[in-house]
Amino acid sequence: MRILAKKILREFWEQHPSTEEQLKSWYQETSKFNWTNPNYVKDEFPNARLIPNNRVIFNIKGNQYRLIVRVNYKYQMVYVRFIGTHEEYDKIDPTKV
């Protein structure tokens, strides 16, 4: 998978250093996969939550933060759409970010 917007992740871990290791690990692992449908995401990340519009929610740092991505399975692309605290997450519609 090709992940777009690594800069967003980097800026986030610079503000929240405790997330750096897990976000880097997520990035490296996800880059190795070839997801062709949502079932493959669940195979690799059983705790991920699939939501409409090809969005996937990942819990980061023991569920302290949320990462939302949009997956284009046909073109093998993952777009980082949101990363933030639960408080920030509660203020958005994850299907529309």
PDB file of C-alpha atoms in Angstrom:
ATOM      1  CA  MET A   1       0.000   0.000   0.000  1.00  0.00           C
ATOM      2  CA  ARG A   2       1.151   3.499  -0.722  1.00  0.00           C
ATOM      3  CA  ILE A   3       0.400   5.820   2.186  1.00  0.00           C
ATOM      4  CA  LEU A   4      -0.183   9.487   1.458  1.00  0.00           C
ATOM      5  CA  ALA A   5       0.252  12.283   3.980  1.00  0.00           C
ATOM      6  CA  LYS A   6       3.055  10.880   6.129  1.00  0.00           C
ATOM      7  CA  LYS A   7       3.736  14.522   6.951  1.00  0.00           C
ATOM      8  CA  ILE A   8       0.472  14.589   8.925  1.00  0.00           C
ATOM      9  CA  LEU A   9       1.658  11.625  10.999  1.00  0.00           C
ATOM     10  CA  ARG A  10       5.096  13.164  11.545  1.00  0.00           C
ATOM     11  CA  GLU A  11       3.641  16.494  12.654  1.00  0.00           C
ATOM     12  CA  PHE A  12       1.335  14.644  15.042  1.00  0.00           C
ATOM     13  CA  TRP A  13       4.091  12.588  16.680  1.00  0.00           C
ATOM     14  CA  GLU A  14       6.202  15.717  17.022  1.00  0.00           C
ATOM     15  CA  GLN A  15       3.380  17.238  19.089  1.00  0.00           C
ATOM     16  CA  HIS A  16       2.609  13.919  20.837  1.00  0.00           C
ATOM     17  CA  PRO A  17       5.982  12.124  21.171  1.00  0.00           C
ATOM     18  CA  SER A  18       4.462   9.096  22.896  1.00  0.00           C
ATOM     19  CA  THR A  19       2.761   8.180  19.587  1.00  0.00           C
ATOM     20  CA  GLU A  20       5.889   8.209  17.419  1.00  0.00           C
ATOM     21  CA  GLU A  21       6.861   4.560  17.786  1.00  0.00           C
ATOM     22  CA  GLN A  22       3.365   3.216  17.171  1.00  0.00           C
ATOM     23  CA  LEU A  23       2.665   5.520  14.210  1.00  0.00           C
ATOM     24  CA  LYS A  24       5.972   4.611  12.587  1.00  0.00           C
ATOM     25  CA  SER A  25       5.208   0.934  13.132  1.00  0.00           C
ATOM     26  CA  TRP A  26       1.705   1.317  11.652  1.00  0.00           C
ATOM     27  CA  TYR A  27       3.177   3.112   8.640  1.00  0.00           C
ATOM     28  CA  GLN A  28       5.858   0.475   8.017  1.00  0.00           C
ATOM     29  CA  GLU A  29       3.470  -2.444   8.438  1.00  0.00           C
ATOM     30  CA  THR A  30       0.738  -0.938   6.289  1.00  0.00           C
ATOM     31  CA  SER A  31       3.222  -0.112   3.535  1.00  0.00           C
ATOM     32  CA  LYS A  32       3.967  -3.826   3.146  1.00  0.00           C
ATOM     33  CA  PHE A  33       0.353  -4.925   2.618  1.00  0.00           C
ATOM     34  CA  ASN A  34      -1.639  -5.283  -0.589  1.00  0.00           C
ATOM     35  CA  TRP A  35      -5.193  -4.816   0.556  1.00  0.00           C
ATOM     36  CA  THR A  36      -7.716  -5.579  -2.158  1.00  0.00           C
ATOM     37  CA  ASN A  37     -10.792  -5.343   0.060  1.00  0.00           C
ATOM     38  CA  PRO A  38     -11.702  -4.500   3.673  1.00  0.00           C
ATOM     39  CA  ASN A  39     -11.395  -8.116   4.798  1.00  0.00           C
ATOM     40  CA  TYR A  40      -7.629  -7.898   4.345  1.00  0.00           C
ATOM     41  CA  VAL A  41      -7.482  -4.873   6.641  1.00  0.00           C
ATOM     42  CA  LYS A  42      -9.315  -6.818   9.358  1.00  0.00           C
ATOM     43  CA  ASP A  43      -6.982  -9.788   8.856  1.00  0.00           C
ATOM     44  CA  GLU A  44      -3.959  -7.608   9.630  1.00  0.00           C
ATOM     45  CA  PHE A  45      -5.568  -5.258  12.152  1.00  0.00           C
ATOM     46  CA  PRO A  46      -8.417  -7.110  13.908  1.00  0.00           C
ATOM     47  CA  ASN A  47      -9.171  -4.128  16.169  1.00  0.00           C
ATOM     48  CA  ALA A  48      -9.554  -1.715  13.260  1.00  0.00           C
ATOM     49  CA  ARG A  49     -13.078  -0.488  12.641  1.00  0.00           C
ATOM     50  CA  LEU A  50     -14.400  -0.405   9.091  1.00  0.00           C
ATOM     51  CA  ILE A  51     -16.825   2.428   8.384  1.00  0.00           C
ATOM     52  CA  PRO A  52     -18.595   3.667   5.229  1.00  0.00           C
ATOM     53  CA  ASN A  53     -16.807   5.392   2.351  1.00  0.00           C
ATOM     54  CA  ASN A  54     -13.823   3.014   2.562  1.00  0.00           C
ATOM     55  CA  ARG A  55     -12.713   4.567   5.833  1.00  0.00           C
ATOM     56  CA  VAL A  56     -10.885   2.639   8.546  1.00  0.00           C
ATOM     57  CA  ILE A  57     -10.400   3.736  12.140  1.00  0.00           C
ATOM     58  CA  PHE A  58      -7.296   2.600  14.010  1.00  0.00           C
ATOM     59  CA  ASN A  59      -6.776   3.003  17.742  1.00  0.00           C
ATOM     60  CA  ILE A  60      -3.363   4.426  18.544  1.00  0.00           C
ATOM     61  CA  LYS A  61      -1.433   4.284  21.810  1.00  0.00           C
ATOM     62  CA  GLY A  62      -3.780   2.078  23.780  1.00  0.00           C
ATOM     63  CA  ASN A  63      -6.875   3.736  22.331  1.00  0.00           C
ATOM     64  CA  GLN A  64      -5.785   7.220  23.462  1.00  0.00           C
ATOM     65  CA  TYR A  65      -5.803   8.512  19.873  1.00  0.00           C
ATOM     66  CA  ARG A  66      -7.682   7.763  16.668  1.00  0.00           C
ATOM     67  CA  LEU A  67      -6.299   7.484  13.164  1.00  0.00           C
ATOM     68  CA  ILE A  68      -8.746   7.545  10.247  1.00  0.00           C
ATOM     69  CA  VAL A  69      -7.669   6.594   6.760  1.00  0.00           C
ATOM     70  CA  ARG A  70      -9.455   6.242   3.454  1.00  0.00           C
ATOM     71  CA  VAL A  71      -8.410   3.225   1.407  1.00  0.00           C
ATOM     72  CA  ASN A  72      -8.499   2.997  -2.370  1.00  0.00           C
ATOM     73  CA  TYR A  73      -8.253  -0.750  -2.824  1.00  0.00           C
ATOM     74  CA  LYS A  74      -8.062  -0.643  -6.624  1.00  0.00           C
ATOM     75  CA  TYR A  75      -5.024   1.654  -6.685  1.00  0.00           C
ATOM     76  CA  GLN A  76      -3.464   0.403  -3.423  1.00  0.00           C
ATOM     77  CA  MET A  77      -3.529   3.846  -1.794  1.00  0.00           C
ATOM     78  CA  VAL A  78      -4.107   4.819   1.836  1.00  0.00           C
ATOM     79  CA  TYR A  79      -4.944   8.450   2.560  1.00  0.00           C
ATOM     80  CA  VAL A  80      -4.494   9.739   6.095  1.00  0.00           C
ATOM     81  CA  ARG A  81      -7.673  11.706   6.764  1.00  0.00           C
ATOM     82  CA  PHE A  82      -7.505  12.399  10.504  1.00  0.00           C
ATOM     83  CA  ILE A  83      -5.429  11.786  13.581  1.00  0.00           C
ATOM     84  CA  GLY A  84      -6.294  13.149  16.977  1.00  0.00           C
ATOM     85  CA  THR A  85      -7.466  12.636  20.519  1.00  0.00           C
ATOM     86  CA  HIS A  86     -10.844  11.168  21.397  1.00  0.00           C
ATOM     87  CA  GLU A  87     -12.057  14.665  22.211  1.00  0.00           C
ATOM     88  CA  GLU A  88     -11.085  15.866  18.730  1.00  0.00           C
ATOM     89  CA  TYR A  89     -12.539  12.701  17.167  1.00  0.00           C
ATOM     90  CA  ASP A  90     -15.873  13.291  18.886  1.00  0.00           C
ATOM     91  CA  LYS A  91     -16.197  16.604  17.023  1.00  0.00           C
ATOM     92  CA  ILE A  92     -15.981  15.125  13.518  1.00  0.00           C
ATOM     93  CA  ASP A  93     -17.966  12.811  11.271  1.00  0.00           C
ATOM     94  CA  PRO A  94     -15.473  10.021  10.504  1.00  0.00           C
ATOM     95  CA  THR A  95     -17.321   9.031   7.323  1.00  0.00           C
ATOM     96  CA  LYS A  96     -16.798  12.486   5.840  1.00  0.00           C
ATOM     97  CA  VAL A  97     -13.253  13.484   6.773  1.00  0.00           C
TER      98      VAL A  97
END
